[in-house]
Short mmCIF file of C-alpha atoms and ligand atoms in Angstrom, two decimals:
data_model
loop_
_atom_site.label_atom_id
_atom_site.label_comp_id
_atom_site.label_asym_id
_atom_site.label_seq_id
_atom_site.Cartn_x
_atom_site.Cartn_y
_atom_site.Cartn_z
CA UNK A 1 0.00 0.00 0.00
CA UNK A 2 1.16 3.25 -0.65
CA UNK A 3 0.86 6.26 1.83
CA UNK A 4 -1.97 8.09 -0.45
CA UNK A 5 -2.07 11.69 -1.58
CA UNK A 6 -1.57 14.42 1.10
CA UNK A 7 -5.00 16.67 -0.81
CA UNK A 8 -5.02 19.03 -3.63
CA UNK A 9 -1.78 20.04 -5.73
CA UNK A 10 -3.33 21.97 -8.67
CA UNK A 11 -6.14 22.61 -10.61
CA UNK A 12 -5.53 22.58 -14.54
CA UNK A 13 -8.21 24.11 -16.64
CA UNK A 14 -9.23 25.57 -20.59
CA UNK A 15 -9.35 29.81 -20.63
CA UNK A 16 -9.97 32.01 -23.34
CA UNK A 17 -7.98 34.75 -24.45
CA UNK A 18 -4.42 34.44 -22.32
CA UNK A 19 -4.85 38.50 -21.12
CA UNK A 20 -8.27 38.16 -20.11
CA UNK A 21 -7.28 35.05 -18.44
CA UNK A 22 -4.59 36.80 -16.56
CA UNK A 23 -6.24 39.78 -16.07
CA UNK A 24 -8.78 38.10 -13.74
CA UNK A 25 -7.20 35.19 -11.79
CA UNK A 26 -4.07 38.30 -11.12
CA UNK A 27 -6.33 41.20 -11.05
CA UNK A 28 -9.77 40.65 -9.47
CA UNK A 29 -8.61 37.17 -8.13
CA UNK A 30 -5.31 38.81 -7.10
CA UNK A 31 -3.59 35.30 -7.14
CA UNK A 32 0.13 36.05 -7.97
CA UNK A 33 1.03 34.74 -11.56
CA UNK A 34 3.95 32.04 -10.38
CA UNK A 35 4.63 30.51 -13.42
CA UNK A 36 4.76 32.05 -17.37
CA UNK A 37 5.88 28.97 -19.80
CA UNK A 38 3.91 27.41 -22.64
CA UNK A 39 2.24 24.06 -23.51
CA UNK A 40 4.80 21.31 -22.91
CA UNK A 41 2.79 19.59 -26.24
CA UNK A 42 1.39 23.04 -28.24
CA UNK A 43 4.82 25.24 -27.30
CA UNK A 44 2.47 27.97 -29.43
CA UNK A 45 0.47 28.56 -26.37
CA UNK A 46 0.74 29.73 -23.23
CA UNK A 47 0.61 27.37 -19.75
CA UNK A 48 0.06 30.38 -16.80
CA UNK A 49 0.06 28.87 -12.92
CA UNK A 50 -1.96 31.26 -9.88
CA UNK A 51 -0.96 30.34 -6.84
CA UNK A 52 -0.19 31.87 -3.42
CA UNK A 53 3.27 33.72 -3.30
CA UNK A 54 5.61 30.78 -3.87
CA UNK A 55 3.41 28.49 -5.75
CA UNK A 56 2.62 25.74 -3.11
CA UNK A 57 0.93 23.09 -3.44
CA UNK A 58 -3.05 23.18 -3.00
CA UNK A 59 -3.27 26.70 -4.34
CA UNK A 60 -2.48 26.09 -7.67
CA UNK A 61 -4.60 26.67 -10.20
CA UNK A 62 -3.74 26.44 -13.93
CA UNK A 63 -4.41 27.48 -17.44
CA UNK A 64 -3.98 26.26 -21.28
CA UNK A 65 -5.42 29.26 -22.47
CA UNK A 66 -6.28 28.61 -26.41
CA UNK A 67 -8.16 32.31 -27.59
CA UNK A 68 -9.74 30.62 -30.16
CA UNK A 69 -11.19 27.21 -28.87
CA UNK A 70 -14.01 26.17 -28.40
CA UNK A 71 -16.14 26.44 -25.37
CA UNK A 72 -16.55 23.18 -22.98
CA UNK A 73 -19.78 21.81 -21.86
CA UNK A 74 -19.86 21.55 -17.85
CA UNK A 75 -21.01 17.97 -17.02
CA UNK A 76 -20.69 14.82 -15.58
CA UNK A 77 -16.92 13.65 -15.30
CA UNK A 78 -15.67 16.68 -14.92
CA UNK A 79 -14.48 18.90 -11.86
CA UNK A 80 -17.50 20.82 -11.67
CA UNK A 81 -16.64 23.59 -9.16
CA UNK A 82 -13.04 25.08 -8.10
CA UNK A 83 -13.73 26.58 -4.83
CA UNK A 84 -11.00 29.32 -3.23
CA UNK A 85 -10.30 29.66 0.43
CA UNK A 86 -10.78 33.17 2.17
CA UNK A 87 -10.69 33.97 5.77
CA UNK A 88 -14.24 34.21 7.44
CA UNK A 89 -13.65 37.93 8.43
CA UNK A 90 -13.12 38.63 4.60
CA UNK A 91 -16.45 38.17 3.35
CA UNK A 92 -17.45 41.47 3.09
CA UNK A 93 -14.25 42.73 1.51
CA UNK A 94 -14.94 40.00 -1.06
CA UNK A 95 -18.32 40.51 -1.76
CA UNK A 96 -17.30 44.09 -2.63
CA UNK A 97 -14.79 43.58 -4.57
CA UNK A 98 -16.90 40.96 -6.79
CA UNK A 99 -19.33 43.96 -7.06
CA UNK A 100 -16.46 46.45 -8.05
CA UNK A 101 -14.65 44.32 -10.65
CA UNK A 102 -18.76 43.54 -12.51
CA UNK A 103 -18.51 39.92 -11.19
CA UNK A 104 -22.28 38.36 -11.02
CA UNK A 105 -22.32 36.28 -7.97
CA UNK A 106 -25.32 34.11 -6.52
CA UNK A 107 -26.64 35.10 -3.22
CA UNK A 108 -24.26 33.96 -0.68
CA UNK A 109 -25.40 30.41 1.09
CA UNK A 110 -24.42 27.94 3.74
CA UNK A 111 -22.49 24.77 3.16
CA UNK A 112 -21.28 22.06 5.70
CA UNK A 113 -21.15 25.66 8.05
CA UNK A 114 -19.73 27.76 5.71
CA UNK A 115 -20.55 30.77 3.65
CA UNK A 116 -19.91 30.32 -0.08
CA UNK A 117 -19.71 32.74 -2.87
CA UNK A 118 -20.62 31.24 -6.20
CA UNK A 119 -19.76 32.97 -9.35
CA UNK A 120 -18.01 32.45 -12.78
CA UNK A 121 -14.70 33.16 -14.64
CA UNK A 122 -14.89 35.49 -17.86
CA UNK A 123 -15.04 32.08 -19.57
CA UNK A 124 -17.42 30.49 -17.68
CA UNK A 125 -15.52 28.13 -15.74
CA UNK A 126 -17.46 28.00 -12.03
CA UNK A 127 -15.53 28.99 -9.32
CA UNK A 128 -16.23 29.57 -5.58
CA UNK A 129 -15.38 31.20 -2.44
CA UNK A 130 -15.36 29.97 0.70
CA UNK A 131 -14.92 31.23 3.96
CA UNK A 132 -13.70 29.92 6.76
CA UNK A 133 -10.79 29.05 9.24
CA UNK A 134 -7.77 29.30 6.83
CA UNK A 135 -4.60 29.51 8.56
CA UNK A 136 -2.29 30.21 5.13
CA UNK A 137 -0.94 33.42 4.48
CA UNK A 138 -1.94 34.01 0.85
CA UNK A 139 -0.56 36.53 -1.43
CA UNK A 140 0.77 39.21 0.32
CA UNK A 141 2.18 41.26 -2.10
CA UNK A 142 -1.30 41.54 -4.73
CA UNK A 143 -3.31 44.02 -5.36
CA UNK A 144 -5.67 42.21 -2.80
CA UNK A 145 -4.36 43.31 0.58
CA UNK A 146 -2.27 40.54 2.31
CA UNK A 147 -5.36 40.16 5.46
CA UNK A 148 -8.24 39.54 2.95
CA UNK A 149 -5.88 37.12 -0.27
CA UNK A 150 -7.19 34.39 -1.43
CA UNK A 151 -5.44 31.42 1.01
CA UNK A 152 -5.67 28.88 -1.78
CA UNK A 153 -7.99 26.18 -2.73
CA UNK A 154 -10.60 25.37 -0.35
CA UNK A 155 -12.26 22.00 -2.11
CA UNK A 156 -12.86 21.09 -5.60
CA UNK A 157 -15.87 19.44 -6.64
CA UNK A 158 -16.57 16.26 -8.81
CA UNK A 159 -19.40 15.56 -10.68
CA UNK A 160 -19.39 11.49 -11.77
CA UNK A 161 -21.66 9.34 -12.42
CA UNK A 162 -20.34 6.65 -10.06
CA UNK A 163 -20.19 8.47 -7.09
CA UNK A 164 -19.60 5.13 -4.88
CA UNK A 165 -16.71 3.93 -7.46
CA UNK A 166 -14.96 7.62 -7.17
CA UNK A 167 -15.44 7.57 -3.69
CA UNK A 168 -14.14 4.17 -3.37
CA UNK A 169 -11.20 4.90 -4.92
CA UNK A 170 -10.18 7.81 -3.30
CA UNK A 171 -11.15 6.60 0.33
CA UNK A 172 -8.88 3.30 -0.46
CA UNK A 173 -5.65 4.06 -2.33
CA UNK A 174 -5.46 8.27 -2.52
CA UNK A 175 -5.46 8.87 1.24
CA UNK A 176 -9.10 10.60 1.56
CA UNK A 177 -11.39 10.00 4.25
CA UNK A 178 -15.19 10.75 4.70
CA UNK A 179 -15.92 13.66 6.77
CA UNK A 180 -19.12 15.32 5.97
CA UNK A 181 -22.06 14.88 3.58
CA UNK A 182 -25.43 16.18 2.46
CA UNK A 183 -28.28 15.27 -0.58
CA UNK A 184 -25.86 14.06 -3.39
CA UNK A 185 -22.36 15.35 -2.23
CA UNK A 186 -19.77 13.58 -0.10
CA UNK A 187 -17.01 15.46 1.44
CA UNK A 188 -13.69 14.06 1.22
CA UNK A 189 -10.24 15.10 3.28
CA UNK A 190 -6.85 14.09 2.75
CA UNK A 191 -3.90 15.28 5.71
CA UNK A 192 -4.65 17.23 7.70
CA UNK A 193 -8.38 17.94 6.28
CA UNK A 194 -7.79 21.41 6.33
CA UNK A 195 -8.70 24.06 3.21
CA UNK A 196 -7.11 23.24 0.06
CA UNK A 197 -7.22 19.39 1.19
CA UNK A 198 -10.65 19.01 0.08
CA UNK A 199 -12.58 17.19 -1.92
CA UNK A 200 -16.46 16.93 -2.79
CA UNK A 201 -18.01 14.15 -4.66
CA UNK A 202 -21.13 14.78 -6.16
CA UNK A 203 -23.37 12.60 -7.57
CA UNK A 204 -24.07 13.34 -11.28
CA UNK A 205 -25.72 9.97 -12.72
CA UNK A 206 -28.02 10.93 -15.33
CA UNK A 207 -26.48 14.15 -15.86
CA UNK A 208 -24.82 14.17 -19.07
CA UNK A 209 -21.32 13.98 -19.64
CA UNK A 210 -19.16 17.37 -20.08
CA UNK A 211 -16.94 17.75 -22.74
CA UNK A 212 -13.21 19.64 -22.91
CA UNK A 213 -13.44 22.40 -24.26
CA UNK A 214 -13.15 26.55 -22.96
CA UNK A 215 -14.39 27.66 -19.41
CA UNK A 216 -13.80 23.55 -18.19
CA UNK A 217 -11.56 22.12 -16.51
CA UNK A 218 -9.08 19.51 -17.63
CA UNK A 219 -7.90 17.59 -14.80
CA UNK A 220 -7.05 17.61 -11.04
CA UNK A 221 -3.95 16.93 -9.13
CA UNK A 222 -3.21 15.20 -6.27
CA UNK A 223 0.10 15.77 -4.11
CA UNK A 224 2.57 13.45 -3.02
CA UNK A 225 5.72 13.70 -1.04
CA UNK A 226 8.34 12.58 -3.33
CA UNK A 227 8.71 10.86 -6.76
CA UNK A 228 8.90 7.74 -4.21
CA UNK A 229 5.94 8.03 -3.09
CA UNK A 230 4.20 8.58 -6.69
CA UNK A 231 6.27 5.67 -7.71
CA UNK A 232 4.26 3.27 -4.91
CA UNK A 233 1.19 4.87 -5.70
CA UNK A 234 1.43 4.31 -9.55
CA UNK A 235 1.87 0.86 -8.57
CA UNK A 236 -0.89 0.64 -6.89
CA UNK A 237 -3.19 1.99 -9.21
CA UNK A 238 -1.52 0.29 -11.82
CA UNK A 239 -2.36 -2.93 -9.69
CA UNK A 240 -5.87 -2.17 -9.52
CA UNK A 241 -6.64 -2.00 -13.60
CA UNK A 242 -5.74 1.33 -14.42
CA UNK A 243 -4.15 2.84 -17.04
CA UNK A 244 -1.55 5.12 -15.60
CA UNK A 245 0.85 6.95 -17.71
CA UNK A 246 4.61 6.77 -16.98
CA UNK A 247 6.24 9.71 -15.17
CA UNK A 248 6.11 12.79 -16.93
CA UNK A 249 8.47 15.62 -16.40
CA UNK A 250 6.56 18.75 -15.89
CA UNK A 251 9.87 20.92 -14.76
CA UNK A 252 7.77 21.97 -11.48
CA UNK A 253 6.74 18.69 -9.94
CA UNK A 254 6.47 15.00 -11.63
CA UNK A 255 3.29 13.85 -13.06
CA UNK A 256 1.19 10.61 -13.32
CA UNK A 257 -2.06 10.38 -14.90
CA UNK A 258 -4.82 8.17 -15.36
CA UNK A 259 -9.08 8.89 -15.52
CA UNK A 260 -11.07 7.69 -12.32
CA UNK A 261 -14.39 5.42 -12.53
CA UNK A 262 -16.70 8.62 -12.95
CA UNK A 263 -14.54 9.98 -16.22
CA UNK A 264 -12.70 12.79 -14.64
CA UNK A 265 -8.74 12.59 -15.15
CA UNK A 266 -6.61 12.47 -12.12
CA UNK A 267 -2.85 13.55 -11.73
CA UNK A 268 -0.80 12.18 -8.90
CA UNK A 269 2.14 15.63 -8.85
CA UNK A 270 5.09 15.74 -6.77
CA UNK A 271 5.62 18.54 -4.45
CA UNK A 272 9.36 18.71 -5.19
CA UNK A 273 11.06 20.65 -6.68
CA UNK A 274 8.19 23.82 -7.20
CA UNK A 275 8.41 27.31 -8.93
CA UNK A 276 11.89 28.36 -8.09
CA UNK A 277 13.51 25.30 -9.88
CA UNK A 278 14.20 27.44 -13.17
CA UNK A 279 14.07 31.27 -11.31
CA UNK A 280 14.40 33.62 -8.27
CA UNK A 281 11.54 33.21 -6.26
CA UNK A 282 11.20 36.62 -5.84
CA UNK A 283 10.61 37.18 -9.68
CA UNK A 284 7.83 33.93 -10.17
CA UNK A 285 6.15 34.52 -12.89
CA UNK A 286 7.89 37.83 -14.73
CA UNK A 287 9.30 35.51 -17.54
CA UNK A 288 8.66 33.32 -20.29
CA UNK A 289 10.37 29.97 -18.51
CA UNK A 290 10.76 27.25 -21.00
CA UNK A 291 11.92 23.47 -20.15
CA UNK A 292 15.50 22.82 -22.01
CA UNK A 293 14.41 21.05 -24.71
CA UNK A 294 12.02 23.86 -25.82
CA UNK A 295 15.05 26.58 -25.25
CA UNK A 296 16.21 26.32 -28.64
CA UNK A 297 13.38 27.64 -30.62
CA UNK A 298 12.73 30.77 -27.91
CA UNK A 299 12.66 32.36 -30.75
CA UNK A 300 9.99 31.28 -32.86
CA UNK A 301 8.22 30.87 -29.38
CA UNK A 302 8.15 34.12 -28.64
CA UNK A 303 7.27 35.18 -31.71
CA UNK A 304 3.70 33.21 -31.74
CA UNK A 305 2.83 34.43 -28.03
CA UNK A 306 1.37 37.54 -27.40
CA UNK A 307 2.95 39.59 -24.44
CA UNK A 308 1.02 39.33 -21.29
CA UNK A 309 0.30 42.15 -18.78
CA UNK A 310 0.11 41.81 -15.33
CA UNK A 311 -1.46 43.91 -13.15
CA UNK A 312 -0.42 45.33 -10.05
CA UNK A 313 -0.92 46.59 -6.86
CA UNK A 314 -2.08 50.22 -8.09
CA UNK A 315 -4.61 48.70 -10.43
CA UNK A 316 -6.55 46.67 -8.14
ZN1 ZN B 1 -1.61 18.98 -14.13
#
């Protein structure tokens, strides 16, 4: 048996337009941009990582943004909701700032004890905030201020068709536990079950399936210790009749992959080595990283991508 996953490592999803794309999850969102490279398989387009300030695992949210793809349906076997973490006594500064920045948001409501904030990216993609006890620190240099930053994930939510399977699965061999549950979702926690090690399974059966495409997300990772410990666990979901890639070099962390029971595809990431592998940490994000075997054609690269803005502090 391996020692499971230790919760969430990132979130990878389809945007729009890359400017728009930053211009949200940097600007309103005011996650700090940690990573700038490009598509490990479509170098033509950009791959941007959100995160807290250093990247760490569980607040890492993703992009491939392709401006002219198509849009995604939201469905079953998919991650149907990415919820954010804030700290209860932020509410209010959120809400406003949703208002301020022309973000439509439902009326707030009560989960599992919780108030949640449900709205949607410029591409549709459904997002969340949740508040509650969050003891990370955030972003503190964003244009949100440092007391009220977006702590990282707080849960993402599955929609499959197999609830029991997914469940199953995770509960067994990926180091979840059940903790809470109500109508057709089961909370999951993995660690220390705090934010950000979260994860809700909801049951989707009869709901049809979603399909890849903009404003979706593409897959979900889960974070391990080591590339030891993603080793054992390939095994053992090898073992169990899966079909689990080898390990993939993704410069930041190593990557597994293979698609759960309920459709939705699943990445076991190491949390070694992270975003200051290939520059300062101080600088994340500023620019264009590319893995060594892409570093030769830079050129042509950079030619194909448009330059990205970030915004700062002063236009928050
Ligand atoms: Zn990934």
């Amino acid at each position: 048996m391996s020692a499971g996953t230790s919760g969430i490592h990132h979130v990878t999803a389809i945007g729009g337009g890359p400017q728009r794309n930053v211009d949200f999850y940097a600007g309103t969102l005011g996650t700090r941009l940690v990573k700038k490279t490009v598509n490990f398989d479509d170098p033509g387009t950009y791959h941007l990582y959100y995160g807290d300030g250093g990247g760490t695992p569980g607040t890492i949210m993703t992009f491939f943004p392709w401006e002219d793809a198509q849009g995604g349906r939201i469905g079953s076997g998919q991650v149907i909701t990415t919820a954010y973490s804030i700290p209860a006594t932020s509410l209010g500064y959120w809400t406003e700032r949703l208002v301020e920045h022309g973000v439509r948001f439902e009326k707030p409501r009560d989960r599992f004890g919780d108030t949640v904030l449900a709205f949607e990216d410029p591409d549709g993609l459904r997002l969340e905030i949740v508040a509650s006890d969050d003891r990370r620190v955030g972003y503190a240099s964003g244009p949100v201020p440092a007391e009220h930053s977006i702590r990282g994930f707080h849960h993402a939510a599955l929609a499959v068709g197999a609830a029991d399977r997914t469940t199953q699965l995770m509960t067994d061999h990926l180091g979840f536990r059940r903790v809470d549950g109500a109508e057709n979702r089961t909370r999951l926690a993995a660690g220390d079950g705090t934010p950000g090690n979260l994860v809700d399974v909801m049951d989707a059966s009869g709901f049809p399936r979603g399909t890849t495409g903009v404003g979706t997300v593409h897959h979900i990772a889960f974070r391990v210790r080591n590339e030891e410990a993603q080793l054992a666990m390939r095994e053992e979901v090898a073992g169990l009749g899966y079909d689990v890639t080898p390990v993939l070099d993704r410069s930041y962390f190593r990557s597994i992959y293979f698609r759960e029971p309920g459709g939705v595809l699943f990445e076991i990431a190491t949390d070694p080595p992270g975003f200051a592998a290939d520059e300062d940490a101080e600088h994340l994000g500023e620019t264009l990283k590319l893995p060594p075997w892409l570093e030769e054609r830079r050129g042509e690269i950079e030619e194909v991508l448009t330059p990205l803005r970030v915004p700062g502090k002063e236009d928050s």
